Coordinates of C-alpha atoms and ligand atoms in Angstrom, one line a residue:
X1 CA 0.0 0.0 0.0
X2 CA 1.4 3.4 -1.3
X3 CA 1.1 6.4 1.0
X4 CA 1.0 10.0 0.1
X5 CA 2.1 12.6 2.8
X6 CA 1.6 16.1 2.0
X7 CA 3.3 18.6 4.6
X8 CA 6.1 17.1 6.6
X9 CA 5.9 19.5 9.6
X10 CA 5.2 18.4 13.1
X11 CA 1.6 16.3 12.3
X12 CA 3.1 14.6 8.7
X13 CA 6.8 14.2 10.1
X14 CA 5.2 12.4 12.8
X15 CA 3.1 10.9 10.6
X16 CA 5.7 9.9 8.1
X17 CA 8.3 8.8 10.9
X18 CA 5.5 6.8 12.5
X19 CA 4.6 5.0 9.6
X20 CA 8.1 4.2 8.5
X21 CA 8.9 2.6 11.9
X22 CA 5.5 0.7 12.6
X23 CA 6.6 -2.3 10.7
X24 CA 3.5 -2.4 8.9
X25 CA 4.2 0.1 5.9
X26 CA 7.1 -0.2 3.9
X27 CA 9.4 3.0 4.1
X28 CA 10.1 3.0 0.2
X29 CA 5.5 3.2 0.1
X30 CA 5.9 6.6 1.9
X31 CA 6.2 9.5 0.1
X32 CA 6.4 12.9 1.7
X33 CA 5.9 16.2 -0.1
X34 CA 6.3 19.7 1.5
X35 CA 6.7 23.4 0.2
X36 CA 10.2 23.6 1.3
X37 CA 12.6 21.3 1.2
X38 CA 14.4 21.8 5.2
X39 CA 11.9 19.4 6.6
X40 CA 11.9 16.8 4.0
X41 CA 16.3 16.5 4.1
X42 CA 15.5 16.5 8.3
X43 CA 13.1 13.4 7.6
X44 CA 15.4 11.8 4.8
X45 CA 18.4 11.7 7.1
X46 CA 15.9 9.6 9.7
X47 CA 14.3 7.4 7.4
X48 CA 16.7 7.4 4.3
X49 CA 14.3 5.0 2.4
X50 CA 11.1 7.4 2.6
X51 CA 10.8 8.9 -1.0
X52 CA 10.2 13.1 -0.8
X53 CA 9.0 15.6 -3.0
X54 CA 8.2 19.0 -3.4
X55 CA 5.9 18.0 -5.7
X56 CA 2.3 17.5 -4.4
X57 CA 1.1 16.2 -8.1
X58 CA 3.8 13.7 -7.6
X59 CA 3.7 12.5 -4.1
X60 CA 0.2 11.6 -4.9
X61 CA 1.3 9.5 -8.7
X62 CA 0.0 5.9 -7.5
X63 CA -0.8 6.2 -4.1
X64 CA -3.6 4.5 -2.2
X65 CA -3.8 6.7 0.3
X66 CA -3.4 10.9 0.1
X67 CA -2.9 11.9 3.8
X68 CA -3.1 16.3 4.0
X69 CA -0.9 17.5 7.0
X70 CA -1.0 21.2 6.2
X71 CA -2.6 23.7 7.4
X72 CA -7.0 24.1 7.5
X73 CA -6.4 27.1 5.3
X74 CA -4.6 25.4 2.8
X75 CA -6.7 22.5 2.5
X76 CA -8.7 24.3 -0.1
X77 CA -5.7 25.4 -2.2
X78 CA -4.0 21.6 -2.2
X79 CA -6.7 19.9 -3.1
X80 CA -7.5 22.1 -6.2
X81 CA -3.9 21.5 -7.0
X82 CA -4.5 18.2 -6.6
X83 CA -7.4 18.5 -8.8
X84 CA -6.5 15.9 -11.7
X85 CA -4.1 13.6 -10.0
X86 CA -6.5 12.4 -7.4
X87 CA -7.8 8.6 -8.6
X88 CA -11.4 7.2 -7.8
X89 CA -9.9 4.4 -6.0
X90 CA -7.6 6.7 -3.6
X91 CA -8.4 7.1 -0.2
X92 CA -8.2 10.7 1.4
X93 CA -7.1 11.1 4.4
X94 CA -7.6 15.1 5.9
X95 CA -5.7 16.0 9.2
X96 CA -6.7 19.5 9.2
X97 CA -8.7 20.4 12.5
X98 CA -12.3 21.7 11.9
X99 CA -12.5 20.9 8.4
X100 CA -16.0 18.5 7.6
X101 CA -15.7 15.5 5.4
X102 CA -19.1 17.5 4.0
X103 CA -16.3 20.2 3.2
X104 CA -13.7 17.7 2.1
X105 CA -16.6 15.9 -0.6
X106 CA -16.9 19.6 -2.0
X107 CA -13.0 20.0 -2.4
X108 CA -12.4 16.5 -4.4
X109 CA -13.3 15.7 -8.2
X110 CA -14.5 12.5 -7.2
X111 CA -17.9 13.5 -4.7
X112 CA -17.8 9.6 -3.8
X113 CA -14.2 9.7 -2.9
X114 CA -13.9 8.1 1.0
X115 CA -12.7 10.8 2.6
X116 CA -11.6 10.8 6.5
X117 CA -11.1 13.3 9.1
X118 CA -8.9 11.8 11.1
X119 CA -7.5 13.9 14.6
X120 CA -4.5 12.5 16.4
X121 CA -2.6 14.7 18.9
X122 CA 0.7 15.1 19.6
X123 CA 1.7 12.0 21.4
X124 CA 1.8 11.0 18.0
X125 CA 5.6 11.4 17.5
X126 CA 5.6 8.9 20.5
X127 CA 3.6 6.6 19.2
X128 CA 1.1 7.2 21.7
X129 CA -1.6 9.4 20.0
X130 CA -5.3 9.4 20.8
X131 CA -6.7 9.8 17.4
X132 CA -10.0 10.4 16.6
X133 CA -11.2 9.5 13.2
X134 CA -14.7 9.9 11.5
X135 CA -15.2 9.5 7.5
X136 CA -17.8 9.3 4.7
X137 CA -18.3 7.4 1.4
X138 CA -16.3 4.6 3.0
X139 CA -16.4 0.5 3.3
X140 CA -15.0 -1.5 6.1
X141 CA -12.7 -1.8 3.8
X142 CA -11.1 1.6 3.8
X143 CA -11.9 2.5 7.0
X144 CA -9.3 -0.9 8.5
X145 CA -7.1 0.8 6.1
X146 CA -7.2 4.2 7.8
X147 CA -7.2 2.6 11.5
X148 CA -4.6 0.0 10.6
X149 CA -2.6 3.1 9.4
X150 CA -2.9 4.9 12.6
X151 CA -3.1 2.6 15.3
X152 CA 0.6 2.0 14.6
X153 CA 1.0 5.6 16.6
X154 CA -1.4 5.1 19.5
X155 CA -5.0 4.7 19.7
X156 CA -8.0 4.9 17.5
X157 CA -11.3 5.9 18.4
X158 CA -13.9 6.1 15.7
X159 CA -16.2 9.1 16.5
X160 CA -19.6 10.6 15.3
X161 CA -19.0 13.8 13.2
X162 CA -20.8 15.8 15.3
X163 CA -18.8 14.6 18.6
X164 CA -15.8 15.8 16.9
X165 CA -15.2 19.0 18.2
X166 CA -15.9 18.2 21.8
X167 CA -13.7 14.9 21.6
X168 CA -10.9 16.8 20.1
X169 CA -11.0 19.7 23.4
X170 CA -10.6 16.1 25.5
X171 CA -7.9 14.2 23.7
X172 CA -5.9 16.9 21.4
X173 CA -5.9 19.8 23.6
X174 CA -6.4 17.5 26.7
X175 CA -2.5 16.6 26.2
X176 CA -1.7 20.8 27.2
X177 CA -3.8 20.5 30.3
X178 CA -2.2 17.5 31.4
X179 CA 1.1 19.2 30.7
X180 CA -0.5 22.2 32.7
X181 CA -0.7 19.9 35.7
X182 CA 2.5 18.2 35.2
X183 CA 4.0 21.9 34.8
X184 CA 2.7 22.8 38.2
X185 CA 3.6 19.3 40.2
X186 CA 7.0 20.2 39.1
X187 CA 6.5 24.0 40.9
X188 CA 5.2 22.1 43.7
X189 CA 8.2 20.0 44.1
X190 CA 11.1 22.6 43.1
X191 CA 9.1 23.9 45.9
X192 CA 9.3 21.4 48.4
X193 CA 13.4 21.1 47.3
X194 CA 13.1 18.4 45.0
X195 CA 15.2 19.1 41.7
X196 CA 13.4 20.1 39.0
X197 CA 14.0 17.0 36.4
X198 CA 13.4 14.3 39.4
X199 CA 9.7 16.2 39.8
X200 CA 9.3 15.8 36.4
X201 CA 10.0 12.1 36.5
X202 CA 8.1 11.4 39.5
X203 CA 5.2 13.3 38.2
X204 CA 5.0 12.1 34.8
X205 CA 5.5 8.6 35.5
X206 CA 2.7 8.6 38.5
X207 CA 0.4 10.3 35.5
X208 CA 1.5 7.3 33.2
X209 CA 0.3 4.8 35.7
X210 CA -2.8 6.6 36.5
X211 CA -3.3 6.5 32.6
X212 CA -2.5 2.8 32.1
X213 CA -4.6 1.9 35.1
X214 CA -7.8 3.7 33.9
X215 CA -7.2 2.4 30.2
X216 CA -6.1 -1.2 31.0
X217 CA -9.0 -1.6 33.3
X218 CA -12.6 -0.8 33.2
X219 CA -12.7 1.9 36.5
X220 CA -14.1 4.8 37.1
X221 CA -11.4 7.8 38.7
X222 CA -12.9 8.2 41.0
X223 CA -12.8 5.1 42.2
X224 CA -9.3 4.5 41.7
X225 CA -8.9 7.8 43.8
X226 CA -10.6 6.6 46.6
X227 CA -8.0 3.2 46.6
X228 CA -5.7 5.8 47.3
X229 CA -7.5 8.4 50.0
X230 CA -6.9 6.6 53.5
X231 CA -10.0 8.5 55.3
X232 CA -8.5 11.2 57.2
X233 CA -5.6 11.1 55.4
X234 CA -3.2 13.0 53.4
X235 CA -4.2 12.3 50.2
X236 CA -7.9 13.1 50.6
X237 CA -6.4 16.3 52.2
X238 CA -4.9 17.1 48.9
X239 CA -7.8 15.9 47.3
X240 CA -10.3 18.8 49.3
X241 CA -7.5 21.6 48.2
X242 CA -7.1 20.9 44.7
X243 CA -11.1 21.3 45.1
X244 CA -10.8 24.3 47.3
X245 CA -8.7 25.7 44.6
X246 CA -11.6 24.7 41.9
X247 CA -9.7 22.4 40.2
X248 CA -12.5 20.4 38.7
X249 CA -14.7 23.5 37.7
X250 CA -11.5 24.6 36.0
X251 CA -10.4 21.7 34.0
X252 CA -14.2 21.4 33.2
X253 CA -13.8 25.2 31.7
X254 CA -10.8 24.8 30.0
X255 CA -12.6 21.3 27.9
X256 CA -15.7 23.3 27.6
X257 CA -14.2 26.3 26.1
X258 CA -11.2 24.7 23.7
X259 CA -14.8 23.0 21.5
X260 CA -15.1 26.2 20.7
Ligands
NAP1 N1 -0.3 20.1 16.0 C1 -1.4 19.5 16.5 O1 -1.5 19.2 17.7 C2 -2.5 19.0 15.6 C3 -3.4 18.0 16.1 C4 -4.4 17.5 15.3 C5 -4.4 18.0 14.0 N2 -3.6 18.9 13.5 C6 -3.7 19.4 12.1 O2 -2.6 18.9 11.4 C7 -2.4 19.8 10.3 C8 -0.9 20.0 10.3 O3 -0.5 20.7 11.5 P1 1.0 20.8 11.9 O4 1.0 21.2 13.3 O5 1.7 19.6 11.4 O6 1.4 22.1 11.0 P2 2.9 22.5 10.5 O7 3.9 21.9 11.5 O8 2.9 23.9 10.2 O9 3.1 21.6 9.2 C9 2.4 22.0 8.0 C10 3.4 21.7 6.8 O10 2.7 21.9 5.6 C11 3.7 22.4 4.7 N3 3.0 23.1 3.6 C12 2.4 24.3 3.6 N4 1.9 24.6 2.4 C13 2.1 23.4 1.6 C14 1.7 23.1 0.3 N5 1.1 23.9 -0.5 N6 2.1 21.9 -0.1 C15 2.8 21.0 0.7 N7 3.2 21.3 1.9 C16 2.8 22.5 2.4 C17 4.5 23.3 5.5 O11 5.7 23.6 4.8 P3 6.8 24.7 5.3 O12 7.9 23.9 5.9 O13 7.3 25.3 4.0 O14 6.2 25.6 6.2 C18 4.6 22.6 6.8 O15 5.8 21.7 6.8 C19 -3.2 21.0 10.5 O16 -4.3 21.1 9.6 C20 -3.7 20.9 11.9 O17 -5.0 21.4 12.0 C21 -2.6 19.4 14.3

């Protein structure tokens, strides 16, 4: 299968890097195009086998798959340069935040081309992305193509269209406001006289765990809170001043308002 990148900046680098690495796609099947050409020798010197272009007509020459990493507001201008090298039997893959696949139908020559809106976050260049993903005028078919392709980088979750905005405040910009917390655990403990990178490592491993507990088991939080709250303890001490402080009301805000 023959993969088409176009934009190799932090979301198609990722992407590309991902890919190359996942075992599943061949490196020589990638091929990356972007505008200038620093990113592309930056990826080349990684993954010496991934083919690059600045091309975006020939990136896409024979590819079963046209993933866009640019910009929203280039989405438009790409795809209309794109115009008559796009194939019926491509699959198009958009990565550009708040554009519909009702928009993306519009864009293509091809109004039954499957096209997919797919959302992954950061933790992609880790391989540990939550994507989201939702798509129209596809089969099965396409859309084990598309998850395959990205559950090589983390998770997948398949999401109604109209859940997309409020499940990408969660996961995408969810990863800032767990860096928010991280970012002040690590004030707490420069504070307390612990060194600012073992902070770091204490806190972000101890939110690591909290993670892997919640997603390997079937818990609620708060229940796995509780396991730790001795009653009249410490923690639950901690607990009642991160509540004093409104921390729930506030990360509550923060979701509600980054749906826009
Ligand atoms: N960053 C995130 O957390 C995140 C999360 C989910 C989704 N997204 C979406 O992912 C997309 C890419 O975001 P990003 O953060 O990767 O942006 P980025 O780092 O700015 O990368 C965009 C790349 O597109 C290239 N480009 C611009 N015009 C082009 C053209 N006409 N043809 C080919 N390449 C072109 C740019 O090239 P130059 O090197 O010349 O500038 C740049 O390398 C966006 O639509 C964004 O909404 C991002």
């Amino acid at each position: 299968m023959r993969i088409a990148i176009i934009g190799a900046g932090n979301m198609g680098g990722a992407l590309a890097g991902g890919l190359a690495g996942g075992g599943k796609v061949s490196p020589a099947d990638i091929m990356v195009s972007n505008r200038s050409e620093g990113k592309l020798l930056a990826l080349k010197e990684k993954y010496p086998e991934i083919g690059t272009t600045l091309s975006n007509r020939e990136a896409v020459k024979g590819a079963d798959v046209v993933v866009l990493a640019v910009k929203p507001y280039l989405v438009e201008t790409v795809l209309a340069e794109l115009e008559s090298s796009l194939r019926d039997n491509m699959v198009l893959v958009s990565l550009a935040a708040g554009i519909s696949t009702n928009d993306l139908s519009s864009m293509v020559p091809f109004p039954s081309l499957p096209v997919f809106r797919v959302i992954p976050n950061t933790a992609m260049a880790v391989g540990e992305s939550m994507t989201l993903m939702c798509y129209r005028n596809a089969e099965s078919c396409h859309v084990d193509i598309v998850e395959g392709l990205f559950s090589q980088l983390g998770r997948v979750l398949v999401v109604p269209e109209k859940d997309m905005a409020a499940a990408t405040a969660l996961s995408s910009c969810g990863i800032a406001y767990a860096l928010k917390f991280l970012e002040a655990s690590v004030t707490a403990g420069v504070y307390m006289g612990i060194t600012p990178k073992a902070s770091k490592e204490l806190v972000a491993q101890a939110m690591a765990g909290a993670a892997k507990i919640i997603l390997d088991g079937d818990s609620h939080p708060g229940e796995e809170i509780l396991k730790v709250c001795t009653p009249g303890g410490l923690t639950i001490k901690g607990v009642k001043a991160l509540e004093d402080g409104g921390f729930s009301s506030a990360v509550i805000a923060a979701m509600v308002a980054a749906k826009g």
